[in-house]
Short mmCIF file of C-alpha atoms in Angstrom, two decimals:
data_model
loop_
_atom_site.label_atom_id
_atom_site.label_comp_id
_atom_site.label_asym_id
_atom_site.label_seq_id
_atom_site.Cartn_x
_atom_site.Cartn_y
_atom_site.Cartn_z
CA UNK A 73 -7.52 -13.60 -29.47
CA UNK A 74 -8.73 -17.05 -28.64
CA UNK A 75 -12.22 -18.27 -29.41
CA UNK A 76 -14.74 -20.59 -27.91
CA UNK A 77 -17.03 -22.10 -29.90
CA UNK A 78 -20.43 -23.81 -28.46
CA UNK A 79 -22.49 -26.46 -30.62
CA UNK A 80 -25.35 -26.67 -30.96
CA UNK A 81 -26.59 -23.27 -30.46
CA UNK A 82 -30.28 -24.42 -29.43
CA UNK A 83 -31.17 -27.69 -28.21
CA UNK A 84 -34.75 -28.32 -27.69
CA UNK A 85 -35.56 -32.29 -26.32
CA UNK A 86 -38.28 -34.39 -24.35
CA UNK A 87 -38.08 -34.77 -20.76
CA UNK A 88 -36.06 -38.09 -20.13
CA UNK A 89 -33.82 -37.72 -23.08
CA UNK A 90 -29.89 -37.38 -22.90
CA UNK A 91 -27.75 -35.08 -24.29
CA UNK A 92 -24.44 -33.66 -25.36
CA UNK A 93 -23.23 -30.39 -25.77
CA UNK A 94 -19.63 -29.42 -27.02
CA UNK A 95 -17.23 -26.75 -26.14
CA UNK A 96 -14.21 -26.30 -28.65
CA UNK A 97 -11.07 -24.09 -29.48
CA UNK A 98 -8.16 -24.28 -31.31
CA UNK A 99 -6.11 -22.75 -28.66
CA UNK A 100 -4.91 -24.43 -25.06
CA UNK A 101 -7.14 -23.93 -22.19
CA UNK A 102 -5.45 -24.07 -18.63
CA UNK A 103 -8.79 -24.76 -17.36
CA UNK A 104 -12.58 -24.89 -18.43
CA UNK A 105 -15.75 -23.88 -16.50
CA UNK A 106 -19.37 -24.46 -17.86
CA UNK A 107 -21.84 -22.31 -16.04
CA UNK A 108 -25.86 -22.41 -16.43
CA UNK A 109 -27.86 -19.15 -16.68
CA UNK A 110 -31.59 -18.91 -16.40
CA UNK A 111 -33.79 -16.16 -17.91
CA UNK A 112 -33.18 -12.71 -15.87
CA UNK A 113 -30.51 -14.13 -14.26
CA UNK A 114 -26.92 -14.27 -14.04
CA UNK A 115 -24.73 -17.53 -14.98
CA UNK A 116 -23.91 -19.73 -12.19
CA UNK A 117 -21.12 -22.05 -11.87
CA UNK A 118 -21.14 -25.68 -12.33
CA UNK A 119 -17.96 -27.11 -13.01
CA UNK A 120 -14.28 -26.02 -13.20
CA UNK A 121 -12.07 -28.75 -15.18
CA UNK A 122 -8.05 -28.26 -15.15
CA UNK A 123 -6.60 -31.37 -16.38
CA UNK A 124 -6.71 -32.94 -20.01
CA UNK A 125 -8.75 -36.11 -19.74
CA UNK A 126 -10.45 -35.05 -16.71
CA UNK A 127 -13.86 -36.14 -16.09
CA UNK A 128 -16.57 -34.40 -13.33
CA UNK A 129 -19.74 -35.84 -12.49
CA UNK A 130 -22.78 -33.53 -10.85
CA UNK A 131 -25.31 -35.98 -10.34
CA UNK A 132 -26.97 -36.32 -13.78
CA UNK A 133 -24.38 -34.15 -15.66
CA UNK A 134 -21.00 -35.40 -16.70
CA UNK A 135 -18.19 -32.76 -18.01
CA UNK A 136 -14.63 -33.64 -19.82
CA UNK A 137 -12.20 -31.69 -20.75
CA UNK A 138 -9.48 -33.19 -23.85
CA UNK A 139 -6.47 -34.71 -23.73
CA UNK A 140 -5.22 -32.20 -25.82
CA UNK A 141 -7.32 -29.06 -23.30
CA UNK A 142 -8.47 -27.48 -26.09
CA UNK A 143 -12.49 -28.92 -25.99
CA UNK A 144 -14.53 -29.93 -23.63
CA UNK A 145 -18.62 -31.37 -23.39
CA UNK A 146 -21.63 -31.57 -21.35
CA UNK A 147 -23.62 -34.89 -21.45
CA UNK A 148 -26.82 -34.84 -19.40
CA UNK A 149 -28.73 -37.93 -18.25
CA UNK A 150 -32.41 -38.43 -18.58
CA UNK A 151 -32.83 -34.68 -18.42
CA UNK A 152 -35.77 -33.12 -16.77
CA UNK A 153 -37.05 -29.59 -17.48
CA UNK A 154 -35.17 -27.99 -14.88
CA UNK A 155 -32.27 -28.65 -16.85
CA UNK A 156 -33.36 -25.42 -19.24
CA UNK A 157 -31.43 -22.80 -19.29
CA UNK A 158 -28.08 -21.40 -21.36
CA UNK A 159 -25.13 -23.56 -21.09
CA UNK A 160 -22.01 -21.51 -21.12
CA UNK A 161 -18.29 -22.58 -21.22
CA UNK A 162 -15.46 -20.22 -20.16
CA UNK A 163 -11.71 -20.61 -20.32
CA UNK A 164 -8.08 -19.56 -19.11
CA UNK A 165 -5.79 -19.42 -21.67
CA UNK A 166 -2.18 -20.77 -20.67
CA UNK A 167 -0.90 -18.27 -19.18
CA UNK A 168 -3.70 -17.33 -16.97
CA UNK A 169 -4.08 -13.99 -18.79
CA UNK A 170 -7.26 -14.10 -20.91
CA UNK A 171 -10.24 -15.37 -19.71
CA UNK A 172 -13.47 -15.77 -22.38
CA UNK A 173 -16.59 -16.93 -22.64
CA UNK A 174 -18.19 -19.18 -25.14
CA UNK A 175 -21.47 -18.19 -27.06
CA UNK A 176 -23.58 -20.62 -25.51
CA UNK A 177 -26.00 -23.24 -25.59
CA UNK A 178 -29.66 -22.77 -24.97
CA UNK A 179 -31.19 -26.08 -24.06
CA UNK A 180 -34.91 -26.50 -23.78
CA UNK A 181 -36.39 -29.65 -22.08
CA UNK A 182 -40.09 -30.20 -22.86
CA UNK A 183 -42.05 -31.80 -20.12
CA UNK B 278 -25.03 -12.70 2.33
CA UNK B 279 -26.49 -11.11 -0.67
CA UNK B 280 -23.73 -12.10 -3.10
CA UNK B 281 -23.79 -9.11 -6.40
CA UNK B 282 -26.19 -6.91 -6.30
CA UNK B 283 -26.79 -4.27 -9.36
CA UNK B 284 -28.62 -1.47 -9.44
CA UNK B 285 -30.81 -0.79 -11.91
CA UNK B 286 -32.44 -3.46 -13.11
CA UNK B 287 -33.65 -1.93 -15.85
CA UNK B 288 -33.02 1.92 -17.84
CA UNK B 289 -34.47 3.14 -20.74
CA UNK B 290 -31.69 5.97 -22.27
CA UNK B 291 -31.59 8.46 -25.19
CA UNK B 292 -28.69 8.42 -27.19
CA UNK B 293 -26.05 11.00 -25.71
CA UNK B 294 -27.59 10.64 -22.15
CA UNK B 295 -25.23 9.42 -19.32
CA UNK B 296 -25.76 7.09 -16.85
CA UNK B 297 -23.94 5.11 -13.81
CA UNK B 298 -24.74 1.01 -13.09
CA UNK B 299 -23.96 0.23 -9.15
CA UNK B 300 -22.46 -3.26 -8.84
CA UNK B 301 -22.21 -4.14 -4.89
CA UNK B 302 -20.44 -7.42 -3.03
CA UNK B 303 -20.46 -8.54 0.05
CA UNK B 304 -18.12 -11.56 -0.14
CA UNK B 305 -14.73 -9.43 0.58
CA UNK B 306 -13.43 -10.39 -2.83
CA UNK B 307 -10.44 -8.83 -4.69
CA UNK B 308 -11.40 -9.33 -8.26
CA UNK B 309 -14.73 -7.48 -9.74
CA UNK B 310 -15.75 -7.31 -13.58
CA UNK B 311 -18.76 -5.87 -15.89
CA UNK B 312 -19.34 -7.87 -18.79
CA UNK B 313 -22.06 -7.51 -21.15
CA UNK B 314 -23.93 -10.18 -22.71
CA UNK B 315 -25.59 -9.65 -26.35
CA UNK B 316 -27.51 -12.38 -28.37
CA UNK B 317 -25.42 -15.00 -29.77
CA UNK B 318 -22.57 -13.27 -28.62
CA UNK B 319 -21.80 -14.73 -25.05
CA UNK B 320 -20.27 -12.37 -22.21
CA UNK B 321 -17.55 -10.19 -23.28
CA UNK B 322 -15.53 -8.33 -20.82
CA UNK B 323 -15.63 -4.48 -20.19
CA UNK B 324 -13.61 -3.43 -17.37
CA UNK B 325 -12.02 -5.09 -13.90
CA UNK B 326 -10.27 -4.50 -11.37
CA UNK B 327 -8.33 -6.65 -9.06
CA UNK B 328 -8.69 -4.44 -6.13
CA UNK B 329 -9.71 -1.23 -4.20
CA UNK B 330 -8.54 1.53 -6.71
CA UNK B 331 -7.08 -0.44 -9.53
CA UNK B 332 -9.27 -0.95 -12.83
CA UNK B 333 -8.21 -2.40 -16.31
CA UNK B 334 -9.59 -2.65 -19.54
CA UNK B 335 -11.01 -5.87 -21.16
CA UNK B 336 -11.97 -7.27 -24.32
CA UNK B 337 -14.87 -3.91 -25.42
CA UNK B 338 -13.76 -1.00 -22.62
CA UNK B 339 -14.67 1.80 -25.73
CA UNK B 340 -17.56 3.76 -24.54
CA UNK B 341 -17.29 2.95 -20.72
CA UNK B 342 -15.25 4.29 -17.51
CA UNK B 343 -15.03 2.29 -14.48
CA UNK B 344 -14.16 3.04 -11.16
CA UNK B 345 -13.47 1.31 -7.34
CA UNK B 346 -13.07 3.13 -4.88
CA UNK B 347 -14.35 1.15 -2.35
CA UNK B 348 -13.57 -2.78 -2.37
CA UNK B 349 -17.31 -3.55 -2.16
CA UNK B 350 -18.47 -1.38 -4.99
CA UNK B 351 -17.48 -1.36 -8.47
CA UNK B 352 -19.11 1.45 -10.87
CA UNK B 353 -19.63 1.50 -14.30
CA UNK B 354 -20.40 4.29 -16.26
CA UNK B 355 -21.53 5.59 -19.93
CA UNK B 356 -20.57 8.81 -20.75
CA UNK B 357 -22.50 9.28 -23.78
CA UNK B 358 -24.80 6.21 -24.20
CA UNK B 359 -25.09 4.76 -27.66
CA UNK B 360 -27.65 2.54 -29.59
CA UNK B 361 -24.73 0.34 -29.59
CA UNK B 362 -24.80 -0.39 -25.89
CA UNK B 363 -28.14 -2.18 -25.80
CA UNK B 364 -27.56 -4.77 -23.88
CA UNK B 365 -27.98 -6.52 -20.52
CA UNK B 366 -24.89 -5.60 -18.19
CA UNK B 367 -23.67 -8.41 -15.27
CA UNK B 368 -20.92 -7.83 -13.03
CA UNK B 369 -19.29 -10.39 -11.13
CA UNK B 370 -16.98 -10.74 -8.31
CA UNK B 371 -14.35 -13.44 -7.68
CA UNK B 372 -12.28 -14.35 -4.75
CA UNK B 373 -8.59 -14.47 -6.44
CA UNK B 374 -7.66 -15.06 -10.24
CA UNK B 375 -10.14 -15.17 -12.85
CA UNK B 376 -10.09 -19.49 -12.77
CA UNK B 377 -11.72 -19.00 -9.41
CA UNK B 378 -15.36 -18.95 -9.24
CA UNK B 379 -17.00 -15.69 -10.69
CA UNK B 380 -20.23 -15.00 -8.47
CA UNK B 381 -22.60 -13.20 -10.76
CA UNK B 382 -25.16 -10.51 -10.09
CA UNK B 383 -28.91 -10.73 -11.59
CA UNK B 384 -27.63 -7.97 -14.29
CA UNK B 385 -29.02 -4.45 -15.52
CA UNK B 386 -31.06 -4.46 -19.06
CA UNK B 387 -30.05 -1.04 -20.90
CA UNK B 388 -31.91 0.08 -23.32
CA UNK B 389 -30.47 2.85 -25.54
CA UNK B 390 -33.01 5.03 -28.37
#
């Protein structure tokens, strides 16, 4: 059974601040998605990342995925208090057969 | 398009009672799952199904039946309900595999005395 781990668990940080949040496994991923989910609702879908080294950009957030596809992080630019909400990563395992979600990352930006 | 709908958005049960959650789509997609999502826990998979009359177990299927028998609805029900099944309950739909985007419904909040 493979395992996602999310650090930190809660993030709280002033408007304007950057940040990083981390996604990590000891097992291969053939692909990573982070989704964001807001109180009462369900997570939606920001990224999907499918090669090691591979970087995304969504205008103020920037995703990666390791060389080695078995982490990947979040860094957020100058973030702004619609940025709160849980941060969730998901994977694929190898052989496209498992499919799990992290824990998550609750991120609080403070006008 | 309304994407995932679920229905209810909110139950209040006593242990041994039974109840069915509704999860509707109206994308056309193949794949539909129920998760459910518990504090510091993430979403852990319940059932799917990857199409009209198929279902499968996931990661916590103990305690729950499934069934599609239409491609747009996907039912999940509790035969017995259980403290242990507090929790808040999303389905999601997907177009093909599970690497393809999962479209997520607004989710039902169970409460089980």
């Amino acid at each position: 059974t493979q395992l996602l781990e999310q650090s930190p668990q809660f993030l709280s940080i002033q408007e304007g601040e950057n940040l990083t949040v981390y996604c990590n496994s000891s097992s291969v991923f053939s692909s990573l998605q982070w989704y964001r989910q807001e109180p009462g609702e369900g997570p939606v879908l920001l990224v999907t990342v499918v090669t090691g080294g591979e970087v995304k950009k969504l205008k103020r957030l920037t995703f990666q995925f390791g060389d080695a596809r078995k982490d990947s992080s979040l860094h957020i630019t100058a973030a702004q208090p619609g940025d709160t909400g849980l941060y969730l990563c998901a994977g694929n395992d190898n052989y496209g057969q498992n499919f799990v979600f992290g824990p998550g990352t609750r991120l609080s930006v403070l006008p | 398009n309304a994407g995932v709908t679920q229905t209810p958005k909110f139950r209040v049960l006593k242990t041994g009672q039974s109840m069915t959650l509704l999860c509707a789509q109206d994308m056309n997609h193949e794949y539909m799952y129920w998760y459910r999502q518990d504090p510091g826990m993430g979403l852990r998979l319940i059932h799917y199904s990857v199409g009209e009359g198929t279902t499968a177990k996931g990661e916590v299927p103990d305690g729950y039946n499934v069934s599609r028998l239409k491609k747009q609805n996907f039912l999940l029900g509790l035969e017995s309900a259980a403290p242990s099944q507090t929790s808040v309950y999303f389905c999601a739909s997907s177009l093909d595999r599970y690497q393809e985007t999962q479209y997520f419904g607004p989710g039902t909040r169970l409460l089980v005395l």
